[in-house]
Amino acid sequence: PLGLGAQLCWQRPEQERGKRHQRKERDYEDKESFKWQAVVELCRERFAEQLARFVFVGDRESDIYELLLYFVGEGLRFLIRSKGERRAQAAGESVRQRLCEVVERAPVLGHLTLEVPAARGRAGRTALLEVRSAKLEVVAPKSHSYDPRIEVTAVRVQEVTIPGNGEPIGWLLLS
């Protein structure tokens, strides 16, 4: 990163704990996940003329349908680490599957090697990773009364050979 446009220090209020089961009844703007869009809007206020140069980066917590809809609708650049569980379909297809399954069908674009340092009882190793990419449409969750699809590019980086019973290294990114 070349800079930080905004930062939001946030802590869940004690009285809001345990309300996850109510999330489908609440408006997006009233959910704690809206904090991601709030930071983007703060950047928009501060850096309106430079916003085209920004790339908004988020972890798996930011893999929110409404946030993706906002980014695409506003023409903003983004890179979000996806959970891969949401429904999607490859561009031009009608079959809906989990996003990770759609990308797994894409051809391998190449391979990378990554030096993985030893940590927490895990031996260091050289990991061989394969890269796949697909243009796809993210489908609105069932809880939405409308069905707009969001066109994104998904990139999957996955370790090919996993030593012993270790966990494979992998990322699923949406852009």
Short mmCIF file of N, CA and C in Angstrom, two decimals:
data_model
loop_
_atom_site.label_atom_id
_atom_site.label_comp_id
_atom_site.label_asym_id
_atom_site.label_seq_id
_atom_site.Cartn_x
_atom_site.Cartn_y
_atom_site.Cartn_z
N PRO A 1 0.83 -1.20 0.00
CA PRO A 1 0.00 0.00 0.00
C PRO A 1 0.87 1.26 0.00
N LEU A 2 0.40 2.24 -0.71
CA LEU A 2 1.11 3.51 -0.76
C LEU A 2 0.56 4.49 0.25
N GLY A 3 -0.57 4.18 0.85
CA GLY A 3 -1.14 5.08 1.83
C GLY A 3 -2.42 4.54 2.40
N LEU A 4 -2.88 5.24 3.42
CA LEU A 4 -4.11 4.87 4.10
C LEU A 4 -5.04 6.07 4.02
N GLY A 5 -6.15 5.91 3.31
CA GLY A 5 -7.07 7.03 3.11
C GLY A 5 -7.98 7.31 4.29
N ALA A 6 -8.31 6.28 5.03
CA ALA A 6 -9.20 6.44 6.19
C ALA A 6 -9.08 5.20 7.05
N GLN A 7 -9.40 5.39 8.30
CA GLN A 7 -9.39 4.27 9.24
C GLN A 7 -10.52 4.49 10.22
N LEU A 8 -11.20 3.43 10.55
CA LEU A 8 -12.31 3.50 11.49
C LEU A 8 -11.98 2.62 12.69
N CYS A 9 -11.85 3.23 13.84
CA CYS A 9 -11.66 2.45 15.07
C CYS A 9 -13.06 2.09 15.56
N TRP A 10 -13.29 0.82 15.74
CA TRP A 10 -14.65 0.37 16.02
C TRP A 10 -14.62 -0.75 17.04
N GLN A 11 -15.59 -0.74 17.90
CA GLN A 11 -15.78 -1.82 18.87
C GLN A 11 -17.27 -2.06 19.00
N ARG A 12 -17.65 -3.32 19.00
CA ARG A 12 -19.07 -3.66 19.11
C ARG A 12 -19.58 -3.24 20.47
N PRO A 13 -20.66 -2.43 20.50
CA PRO A 13 -21.23 -2.05 21.79
C PRO A 13 -21.73 -3.29 22.53
N GLU A 14 -21.58 -3.30 23.83
CA GLU A 14 -21.96 -4.45 24.66
C GLU A 14 -23.42 -4.84 24.43
N GLN A 15 -24.32 -3.86 24.28
CA GLN A 15 -25.74 -4.16 24.11
C GLN A 15 -26.06 -4.76 22.73
N GLU A 16 -25.10 -4.71 21.79
CA GLU A 16 -25.31 -5.27 20.45
C GLU A 16 -24.84 -6.72 20.34
N ARG A 17 -24.18 -7.23 21.33
CA ARG A 17 -23.67 -8.61 21.27
C ARG A 17 -24.84 -9.60 21.25
N GLY A 18 -24.66 -10.65 20.45
CA GLY A 18 -25.67 -11.70 20.40
C GLY A 18 -26.85 -11.42 19.49
N LYS A 19 -26.75 -10.42 18.60
CA LYS A 19 -27.87 -10.08 17.71
C LYS A 19 -27.69 -10.61 16.28
N ARG A 20 -26.72 -11.50 16.10
CA ARG A 20 -26.45 -12.00 14.77
C ARG A 20 -27.68 -12.65 14.13
N HIS A 21 -28.47 -13.34 14.92
CA HIS A 21 -29.65 -14.02 14.39
C HIS A 21 -30.68 -13.05 13.81
N GLN A 22 -30.56 -11.76 14.12
CA GLN A 22 -31.49 -10.74 13.61
C GLN A 22 -30.99 -10.08 12.33
N ARG A 23 -29.85 -10.50 11.79
CA ARG A 23 -29.20 -9.79 10.70
C ARG A 23 -30.04 -9.72 9.43
N LYS A 24 -30.86 -10.71 9.17
CA LYS A 24 -31.65 -10.70 7.93
C LYS A 24 -32.82 -9.73 7.99
N GLU A 25 -33.22 -9.34 9.20
CA GLU A 25 -34.33 -8.40 9.35
C GLU A 25 -33.85 -6.95 9.35
N ARG A 26 -32.57 -6.73 9.49
CA ARG A 26 -32.04 -5.36 9.61
C ARG A 26 -31.59 -4.83 8.26
N ASP A 27 -31.76 -3.52 8.06
CA ASP A 27 -31.27 -2.87 6.85
C ASP A 27 -29.75 -2.88 6.85
N TYR A 28 -29.18 -2.91 5.68
CA TYR A 28 -27.72 -2.94 5.52
C TYR A 28 -27.06 -1.78 6.27
N GLU A 29 -27.62 -0.59 6.16
CA GLU A 29 -27.05 0.59 6.81
C GLU A 29 -27.06 0.48 8.34
N ASP A 30 -27.91 -0.38 8.89
CA ASP A 30 -28.00 -0.56 10.34
C ASP A 30 -27.14 -1.72 10.86
N LYS A 31 -26.48 -2.43 9.97
CA LYS A 31 -25.65 -3.56 10.37
C LYS A 31 -24.23 -3.09 10.62
N GLU A 32 -23.52 -3.80 11.48
CA GLU A 32 -22.14 -3.42 11.74
C GLU A 32 -21.26 -3.61 10.51
N SER A 33 -21.65 -4.46 9.57
CA SER A 33 -20.87 -4.65 8.35
C SER A 33 -20.86 -3.40 7.46
N PHE A 34 -21.77 -2.47 7.71
CA PHE A 34 -21.81 -1.23 6.92
C PHE A 34 -20.55 -0.40 7.15
N LYS A 35 -19.80 -0.70 8.22
CA LYS A 35 -18.59 0.07 8.53
C LYS A 35 -17.63 0.06 7.36
N TRP A 36 -17.61 -1.00 6.57
CA TRP A 36 -16.72 -1.06 5.41
C TRP A 36 -17.09 0.02 4.39
N GLN A 37 -18.36 0.15 4.10
CA GLN A 37 -18.80 1.17 3.14
C GLN A 37 -18.63 2.56 3.73
N ALA A 38 -18.83 2.71 5.03
CA ALA A 38 -18.66 4.02 5.68
C ALA A 38 -17.24 4.54 5.48
N VAL A 39 -16.25 3.67 5.55
CA VAL A 39 -14.86 4.09 5.35
C VAL A 39 -14.64 4.49 3.89
N VAL A 40 -15.23 3.76 2.97
CA VAL A 40 -15.11 4.11 1.55
C VAL A 40 -15.73 5.48 1.30
N GLU A 41 -16.90 5.73 1.89
CA GLU A 41 -17.56 7.03 1.73
C GLU A 41 -16.74 8.16 2.35
N LEU A 42 -16.05 7.88 3.43
CA LEU A 42 -15.16 8.87 4.04
C LEU A 42 -14.00 9.19 3.09
N CYS A 43 -13.45 8.18 2.45
CA CYS A 43 -12.40 8.41 1.44
C CYS A 43 -12.94 9.23 0.28
N ARG A 44 -14.16 8.95 -0.11
CA ARG A 44 -14.78 9.68 -1.21
C ARG A 44 -14.89 11.17 -0.87
N GLU A 45 -15.24 11.49 0.37
CA GLU A 45 -15.32 12.89 0.79
C GLU A 45 -13.95 13.55 0.81
N ARG A 46 -12.96 12.83 1.32
CA ARG A 46 -11.62 13.39 1.49
C ARG A 46 -10.83 13.50 0.19
N PHE A 47 -11.02 12.53 -0.69
CA PHE A 47 -10.14 12.41 -1.86
C PHE A 47 -10.93 12.29 -3.17
N ALA A 48 -11.99 13.03 -3.31
CA ALA A 48 -12.89 12.90 -4.46
C ALA A 48 -12.15 12.91 -5.79
N GLU A 49 -11.22 13.83 -5.96
CA GLU A 49 -10.54 13.97 -7.26
C GLU A 49 -9.54 12.85 -7.52
N GLN A 50 -9.02 12.23 -6.47
CA GLN A 50 -8.03 11.16 -6.64
C GLN A 50 -8.64 9.76 -6.54
N LEU A 51 -9.93 9.66 -6.31
CA LEU A 51 -10.56 8.37 -6.02
C LEU A 51 -10.35 7.33 -7.13
N ALA A 52 -10.22 7.76 -8.35
CA ALA A 52 -10.01 6.82 -9.46
C ALA A 52 -8.68 6.07 -9.31
N ARG A 53 -7.75 6.60 -8.54
CA ARG A 53 -6.46 5.95 -8.33
C ARG A 53 -6.50 4.98 -7.16
N PHE A 54 -7.54 4.99 -6.36
CA PHE A 54 -7.64 4.15 -5.17
C PHE A 54 -8.02 2.72 -5.53
N VAL A 55 -7.49 1.80 -4.75
CA VAL A 55 -7.95 0.41 -4.77
C VAL A 55 -8.30 0.08 -3.33
N PHE A 56 -9.55 -0.23 -3.09
CA PHE A 56 -10.02 -0.56 -1.74
C PHE A 56 -9.77 -2.05 -1.49
N VAL A 57 -9.09 -2.35 -0.40
CA VAL A 57 -8.68 -3.71 -0.09
C VAL A 57 -9.39 -4.15 1.19
N GLY A 58 -9.95 -5.36 1.16
CA GLY A 58 -10.65 -5.86 2.34
C GLY A 58 -10.38 -7.34 2.57
N ASP A 59 -10.48 -7.75 3.82
CA ASP A 59 -10.31 -9.16 4.17
C ASP A 59 -11.64 -9.89 4.03
N ARG A 60 -11.71 -11.13 4.49
CA ARG A 60 -12.94 -11.92 4.32
C ARG A 60 -14.15 -11.32 5.01
N GLU A 61 -13.93 -10.53 6.05
CA GLU A 61 -15.06 -9.89 6.72
C GLU A 61 -15.75 -8.89 5.79
N SER A 62 -15.03 -8.37 4.80
CA SER A 62 -15.62 -7.40 3.88
C SER A 62 -16.29 -8.06 2.68
N ASP A 63 -16.35 -9.37 2.64
CA ASP A 63 -17.02 -10.09 1.55
C ASP A 63 -18.52 -10.01 1.79
N ILE A 64 -19.08 -8.85 1.46
CA ILE A 64 -20.49 -8.53 1.73
C ILE A 64 -21.13 -8.18 0.39
N TYR A 65 -22.24 -8.81 0.09
CA TYR A 65 -22.91 -8.58 -1.20
C TYR A 65 -23.19 -7.10 -1.43
N GLU A 66 -23.74 -6.42 -0.43
CA GLU A 66 -24.09 -5.01 -0.60
C GLU A 66 -22.86 -4.14 -0.86
N LEU A 67 -21.75 -4.49 -0.24
CA LEU A 67 -20.51 -3.74 -0.47
C LEU A 67 -20.01 -3.96 -1.90
N LEU A 68 -20.07 -5.20 -2.38
CA LEU A 68 -19.70 -5.47 -3.77
C LEU A 68 -20.59 -4.70 -4.73
N LEU A 69 -21.89 -4.70 -4.43
CA LEU A 69 -22.84 -3.96 -5.25
C LEU A 69 -22.50 -2.47 -5.28
N TYR A 70 -22.11 -1.93 -4.13
CA TYR A 70 -21.72 -0.53 -4.03
C TYR A 70 -20.47 -0.25 -4.86
N PHE A 71 -19.42 -1.07 -4.70
CA PHE A 71 -18.19 -0.87 -5.46
C PHE A 71 -18.45 -0.87 -6.96
N VAL A 72 -19.15 -1.88 -7.44
CA VAL A 72 -19.40 -2.01 -8.87
C VAL A 72 -20.29 -0.87 -9.36
N GLY A 73 -21.35 -0.57 -8.61
CA GLY A 73 -22.26 0.50 -9.01
C GLY A 73 -21.61 1.87 -9.06
N GLU A 74 -20.62 2.11 -8.20
CA GLU A 74 -19.92 3.39 -8.16
C GLU A 74 -18.67 3.40 -9.04
N GLY A 75 -18.37 2.28 -9.67
CA GLY A 75 -17.19 2.21 -10.54
C GLY A 75 -15.87 2.30 -9.78
N LEU A 76 -15.86 1.83 -8.55
CA LEU A 76 -14.65 1.88 -7.71
C LEU A 76 -13.84 0.59 -7.86
N ARG A 77 -12.54 0.72 -7.74
CA ARG A 77 -11.67 -0.46 -7.82
C ARG A 77 -11.54 -1.08 -6.43
N PHE A 78 -11.54 -2.41 -6.39
CA PHE A 78 -11.50 -3.11 -5.10
C PHE A 78 -10.81 -4.44 -5.26
N LEU A 79 -10.31 -4.96 -4.14
CA LEU A 79 -9.76 -6.29 -4.07
C LEU A 79 -10.17 -6.84 -2.70
N ILE A 80 -11.02 -7.85 -2.72
CA ILE A 80 -11.57 -8.41 -1.49
C ILE A 80 -11.25 -9.90 -1.43
N ARG A 81 -10.74 -10.32 -0.28
CA ARG A 81 -10.54 -11.75 -0.06
C ARG A 81 -11.90 -12.36 0.24
N SER A 82 -12.31 -13.27 -0.59
CA SER A 82 -13.65 -13.85 -0.48
C SER A 82 -13.66 -15.10 0.39
N LYS A 83 -14.81 -15.35 0.98
CA LYS A 83 -15.03 -16.60 1.70
C LYS A 83 -15.30 -17.74 0.71
N GLY A 84 -15.80 -17.38 -0.47
CA GLY A 84 -16.04 -18.36 -1.52
C GLY A 84 -17.34 -19.11 -1.42
N GLU A 85 -18.15 -18.79 -0.41
CA GLU A 85 -19.38 -19.54 -0.18
C GLU A 85 -20.59 -19.00 -0.93
N ARG A 86 -20.54 -17.74 -1.34
CA ARG A 86 -21.71 -17.16 -1.98
C ARG A 86 -21.98 -17.79 -3.34
N ARG A 87 -23.18 -17.60 -3.84
CA ARG A 87 -23.59 -18.19 -5.11
C ARG A 87 -23.11 -17.32 -6.26
N ALA A 88 -22.68 -17.98 -7.34
CA ALA A 88 -22.19 -17.27 -8.51
C ALA A 88 -22.42 -18.13 -9.73
N GLN A 89 -22.23 -17.53 -10.88
CA GLN A 89 -22.28 -18.29 -12.12
C GLN A 89 -21.26 -17.69 -13.07
N ALA A 90 -20.64 -18.55 -13.86
CA ALA A 90 -19.66 -18.08 -14.83
C ALA A 90 -20.36 -17.19 -15.83
N ALA A 91 -19.65 -16.20 -16.35
CA ALA A 91 -20.23 -15.29 -17.34
C ALA A 91 -20.77 -16.09 -18.51
N GLY A 92 -22.00 -15.82 -18.89
CA GLY A 92 -22.64 -16.50 -20.01
C GLY A 92 -23.28 -17.83 -19.66
N GLU A 93 -23.20 -18.26 -18.42
CA GLU A 93 -23.81 -19.53 -18.01
C GLU A 93 -25.02 -19.26 -17.12
N SER A 94 -25.87 -20.27 -16.96
CA SER A 94 -27.04 -20.11 -16.11
C SER A 94 -26.99 -20.97 -14.86
N VAL A 95 -25.98 -21.82 -14.74
CA VAL A 95 -25.85 -22.71 -13.59
C VAL A 95 -25.24 -21.94 -12.43
N ARG A 96 -25.94 -21.94 -11.29
CA ARG A 96 -25.44 -21.28 -10.08
C ARG A 96 -24.75 -22.31 -9.20
N GLN A 97 -23.56 -21.93 -8.73
CA GLN A 97 -22.80 -22.78 -7.83
C GLN A 97 -22.14 -21.90 -6.79
N ARG A 98 -21.46 -22.54 -5.83
CA ARG A 98 -20.65 -21.75 -4.91
C ARG A 98 -19.54 -21.09 -5.72
N LEU A 99 -19.20 -19.87 -5.36
CA LEU A 99 -18.21 -19.09 -6.08
C LEU A 99 -16.91 -19.87 -6.25
N CYS A 100 -16.45 -20.52 -5.19
CA CYS A 100 -15.18 -21.26 -5.27
C CYS A 100 -15.26 -22.39 -6.29
N GLU A 101 -16.43 -23.00 -6.47
CA GLU A 101 -16.59 -24.08 -7.44
C GLU A 101 -16.53 -23.56 -8.87
N VAL A 102 -17.08 -22.35 -9.10
CA VAL A 102 -17.03 -21.75 -10.43
C VAL A 102 -15.58 -21.48 -10.83
N VAL A 103 -14.80 -20.93 -9.91
CA VAL A 103 -13.40 -20.59 -10.21
C VAL A 103 -12.57 -21.86 -10.39
N GLU A 104 -12.88 -22.91 -9.65
CA GLU A 104 -12.12 -24.17 -9.78
C GLU A 104 -12.24 -24.77 -11.18
N ARG A 105 -13.29 -24.45 -11.90
CA ARG A 105 -13.46 -24.96 -13.27
C ARG A 105 -12.68 -24.15 -14.29
N ALA A 106 -12.19 -22.98 -13.89
CA ALA A 106 -11.43 -22.13 -14.81
C ALA A 106 -10.08 -22.77 -15.11
N PRO A 107 -9.53 -22.50 -16.28
CA PRO A 107 -8.22 -23.08 -16.60
C PRO A 107 -7.11 -22.49 -15.73
N VAL A 108 -6.07 -23.28 -15.52
CA VAL A 108 -4.90 -22.82 -14.78
C VAL A 108 -4.15 -21.83 -15.67
N LEU A 109 -3.87 -20.65 -15.12
CA LEU A 109 -3.16 -19.61 -15.88
C LEU A 109 -1.65 -19.70 -15.70
N GLY A 110 -1.22 -20.28 -14.60
CA GLY A 110 0.21 -20.39 -14.35
C GLY A 110 0.47 -20.91 -12.96
N HIS A 111 1.75 -21.01 -12.65
CA HIS A 111 2.18 -21.50 -11.34
C HIS A 111 3.16 -20.52 -10.71
N LEU A 112 3.16 -20.48 -9.39
CA LEU A 112 4.07 -19.66 -8.61
C LEU A 112 4.68 -20.52 -7.52
N THR A 113 5.86 -20.12 -7.07
CA THR A 113 6.40 -20.76 -5.88
C THR A 113 6.48 -19.73 -4.78
N LEU A 114 6.28 -20.18 -3.57
CA LEU A 114 6.27 -19.30 -2.41
C LEU A 114 7.05 -19.98 -1.29
N GLU A 115 7.99 -19.25 -0.71
CA GLU A 115 8.73 -19.77 0.43
C GLU A 115 7.88 -19.55 1.68
N VAL A 116 7.49 -20.64 2.32
CA VAL A 116 6.67 -20.59 3.53
C VAL A 116 7.60 -20.81 4.73
N PRO A 117 7.74 -19.81 5.58
CA PRO A 117 8.65 -19.97 6.73
C PRO A 117 8.06 -20.93 7.77
N ALA A 118 8.95 -21.50 8.55
CA ALA A 118 8.52 -22.36 9.65
C ALA A 118 7.79 -21.51 10.68
N ALA A 119 6.74 -22.08 11.27
CA ALA A 119 5.96 -21.36 12.29
C ALA A 119 5.09 -22.35 13.05
N ARG A 120 4.94 -22.13 14.36
CA ARG A 120 4.03 -22.91 15.22
C ARG A 120 4.07 -24.42 14.94
N GLY A 121 5.25 -24.99 14.98
CA GLY A 121 5.36 -26.43 14.80
C GLY A 121 5.28 -26.88 13.36
N ARG A 122 5.23 -25.96 12.42
CA ARG A 122 5.16 -26.30 11.00
C ARG A 122 6.54 -26.08 10.40
N ALA A 123 7.03 -27.04 9.67
CA ALA A 123 8.33 -26.91 9.02
C ALA A 123 8.22 -25.94 7.84
N GLY A 124 9.29 -25.23 7.56
CA GLY A 124 9.33 -24.36 6.39
C GLY A 124 9.29 -25.21 5.12
N ARG A 125 8.83 -24.62 4.04
CA ARG A 125 8.74 -25.37 2.79
C ARG A 125 8.64 -24.41 1.61
N THR A 126 8.82 -24.96 0.43
CA THR A 126 8.56 -24.23 -0.80
C THR A 126 7.22 -24.73 -1.32
N ALA A 127 6.25 -23.84 -1.40
CA ALA A 127 4.91 -24.23 -1.85
C ALA A 127 4.76 -23.95 -3.34
N LEU A 128 4.18 -24.88 -4.05
CA LEU A 128 3.84 -24.70 -5.46
C LEU A 128 2.37 -24.30 -5.52
N LEU A 129 2.10 -23.14 -6.10
CA LEU A 129 0.75 -22.61 -6.17
C LEU A 129 0.29 -22.53 -7.62
N GLU A 130 -1.00 -22.81 -7.85
CA GLU A 130 -1.55 -22.60 -9.18
C GLU A 130 -2.51 -21.43 -9.14
N VAL A 131 -2.60 -20.71 -10.25
CA VAL A 131 -3.42 -19.51 -10.35
C VAL A 131 -4.51 -19.75 -11.40
N ARG A 132 -5.73 -19.47 -11.00
CA ARG A 132 -6.89 -19.55 -11.91
C ARG A 132 -7.64 -18.23 -11.82
N SER A 133 -8.33 -17.89 -12.87
CA SER A 133 -9.12 -16.66 -12.87
C SER A 133 -10.35 -16.85 -13.73
N ALA A 134 -11.45 -16.20 -13.32
CA ALA A 134 -12.69 -16.31 -14.09
C ALA A 134 -13.51 -15.04 -13.91
N LYS A 135 -14.12 -14.60 -14.98
CA LYS A 135 -15.13 -13.55 -14.89
C LYS A 135 -16.43 -14.25 -14.52
N LEU A 136 -17.11 -13.71 -13.54
CA LEU A 136 -18.34 -14.36 -13.11
C LEU A 136 -19.34 -13.34 -12.58
N GLU A 137 -20.53 -13.81 -12.37
CA GLU A 137 -21.59 -12.98 -11.80
C GLU A 137 -21.92 -13.50 -10.41
N VAL A 138 -21.82 -12.61 -9.43
CA VAL A 138 -22.20 -12.95 -8.07
C VAL A 138 -23.71 -12.75 -7.97
N VAL A 139 -24.39 -13.73 -7.43
CA VAL A 139 -25.85 -13.72 -7.34
C VAL A 139 -26.27 -13.16 -5.98
N ALA A 140 -27.36 -12.39 -5.96
CA ALA A 140 -27.86 -11.83 -4.70
C ALA A 140 -28.24 -12.94 -3.73
N PRO A 141 -28.00 -12.72 -2.43
CA PRO A 141 -28.41 -13.71 -1.43
C PRO A 141 -29.92 -13.92 -1.45
N LYS A 142 -30.36 -15.07 -0.98
CA LYS A 142 -31.79 -15.39 -0.96
C LYS A 142 -32.60 -14.40 -0.14
N SER A 143 -31.96 -13.76 0.83
CA SER A 143 -32.67 -12.82 1.70
C SER A 143 -33.04 -11.52 0.99
N HIS A 144 -32.53 -11.30 -0.22
CA HIS A 144 -32.84 -10.07 -0.95
C HIS A 144 -34.09 -10.27 -1.80
N SER A 145 -34.88 -9.23 -1.90
CA SER A 145 -36.11 -9.31 -2.68
C SER A 145 -35.85 -9.03 -4.15
N TYR A 146 -34.65 -8.62 -4.51
CA TYR A 146 -34.29 -8.34 -5.90
C TYR A 146 -33.16 -9.27 -6.29
N ASP A 147 -32.85 -9.32 -7.56
CA ASP A 147 -31.84 -10.27 -8.01
C ASP A 147 -30.84 -9.63 -8.97
N PRO A 148 -30.22 -8.50 -8.60
CA PRO A 148 -29.17 -8.00 -9.50
C PRO A 148 -27.94 -8.89 -9.36
N ARG A 149 -27.26 -9.06 -10.44
CA ARG A 149 -26.01 -9.82 -10.42
C ARG A 149 -24.87 -8.83 -10.55
N ILE A 150 -23.78 -9.14 -9.90
CA ILE A 150 -22.62 -8.27 -9.90
C ILE A 150 -21.52 -8.98 -10.68
N GLU A 151 -21.03 -8.35 -11.73
CA GLU A 151 -19.95 -8.95 -12.50
C GLU A 151 -18.61 -8.60 -11.85
N VAL A 152 -17.84 -9.62 -11.55
CA VAL A 152 -16.52 -9.44 -10.93
C VAL A 152 -15.54 -10.40 -11.60
N THR A 153 -14.27 -10.18 -11.30
CA THR A 153 -13.24 -11.14 -11.68
C THR A 153 -12.79 -11.82 -10.40
N ALA A 154 -12.76 -13.12 -10.42
CA ALA A 154 -12.30 -13.89 -9.26
C ALA A 154 -10.95 -14.52 -9.61
N VAL A 155 -10.03 -14.44 -8.67
CA VAL A 155 -8.71 -15.04 -8.83
C VAL A 155 -8.51 -16.03 -7.69
N ARG A 156 -8.14 -17.25 -8.05
CA ARG A 156 -7.91 -18.30 -7.06
C ARG A 156 -6.44 -18.69 -7.11
N VAL A 157 -5.77 -18.58 -5.98
CA VAL A 157 -4.39 -19.02 -5.84
C VAL A 157 -4.43 -20.15 -4.81
N GLN A 158 -4.01 -21.35 -5.22
CA GLN A 158 -4.17 -22.53 -4.36
C GLN A 158 -2.91 -23.38 -4.41
N GLU A 159 -2.48 -23.86 -3.25
CA GLU A 159 -1.32 -24.74 -3.19
C GLU A 159 -1.67 -26.08 -3.83
N VAL A 160 -0.76 -26.56 -4.67
CA VAL A 160 -0.99 -27.79 -5.41
C VAL A 160 -0.57 -29.01 -4.61
N THR A 161 0.62 -28.97 -4.03
CA THR A 161 1.11 -30.10 -3.26
C THR A 161 1.14 -29.71 -1.79
N ILE A 162 0.48 -30.49 -0.98
CA ILE A 162 0.40 -30.20 0.45
C ILE A 162 1.18 -31.27 1.19
N PRO A 163 2.18 -30.86 1.98
CA PRO A 163 2.97 -31.86 2.69
C PRO A 163 2.20 -32.49 3.85
N GLY A 164 2.28 -33.81 3.95
CA GLY A 164 1.66 -34.51 5.08
C GLY A 164 0.19 -34.18 5.23
N ASN A 165 -0.20 -33.85 6.45
CA ASN A 165 -1.60 -33.51 6.72
C ASN A 165 -1.78 -32.01 6.92
N GLY A 166 -0.89 -31.21 6.35
CA GLY A 166 -0.95 -29.75 6.50
C GLY A 166 -2.10 -29.12 5.75
N GLU A 167 -2.37 -27.88 6.09
CA GLU A 167 -3.41 -27.12 5.41
C GLU A 167 -2.83 -26.47 4.15
N PRO A 168 -3.53 -26.52 3.02
CA PRO A 168 -3.02 -25.87 1.83
C PRO A 168 -3.11 -24.35 1.95
N ILE A 169 -2.17 -23.67 1.34
CA ILE A 169 -2.20 -22.21 1.27
C ILE A 169 -3.14 -21.85 0.14
N GLY A 170 -3.99 -20.85 0.35
CA GLY A 170 -4.89 -20.46 -0.73
C GLY A 170 -5.58 -19.14 -0.47
N TRP A 171 -5.89 -18.46 -1.55
CA TRP A 171 -6.63 -17.22 -1.51
C TRP A 171 -7.65 -17.21 -2.63
N LEU A 172 -8.80 -16.64 -2.36
CA LEU A 172 -9.82 -16.42 -3.38
C LEU A 172 -10.11 -14.92 -3.32
N LEU A 173 -9.76 -14.20 -4.37
CA LEU A 173 -9.87 -12.75 -4.40
C LEU A 173 -10.90 -12.31 -5.42
N LEU A 174 -11.65 -11.27 -5.07
CA LEU A 174 -12.64 -10.68 -5.98
C LEU A 174 -12.17 -9.28 -6.34
N SER A 175 -12.32 -8.95 -7.61
CA SER A 175 -11.91 -7.62 -8.07
C SER A 175 -12.90 -7.15 -9.13
#
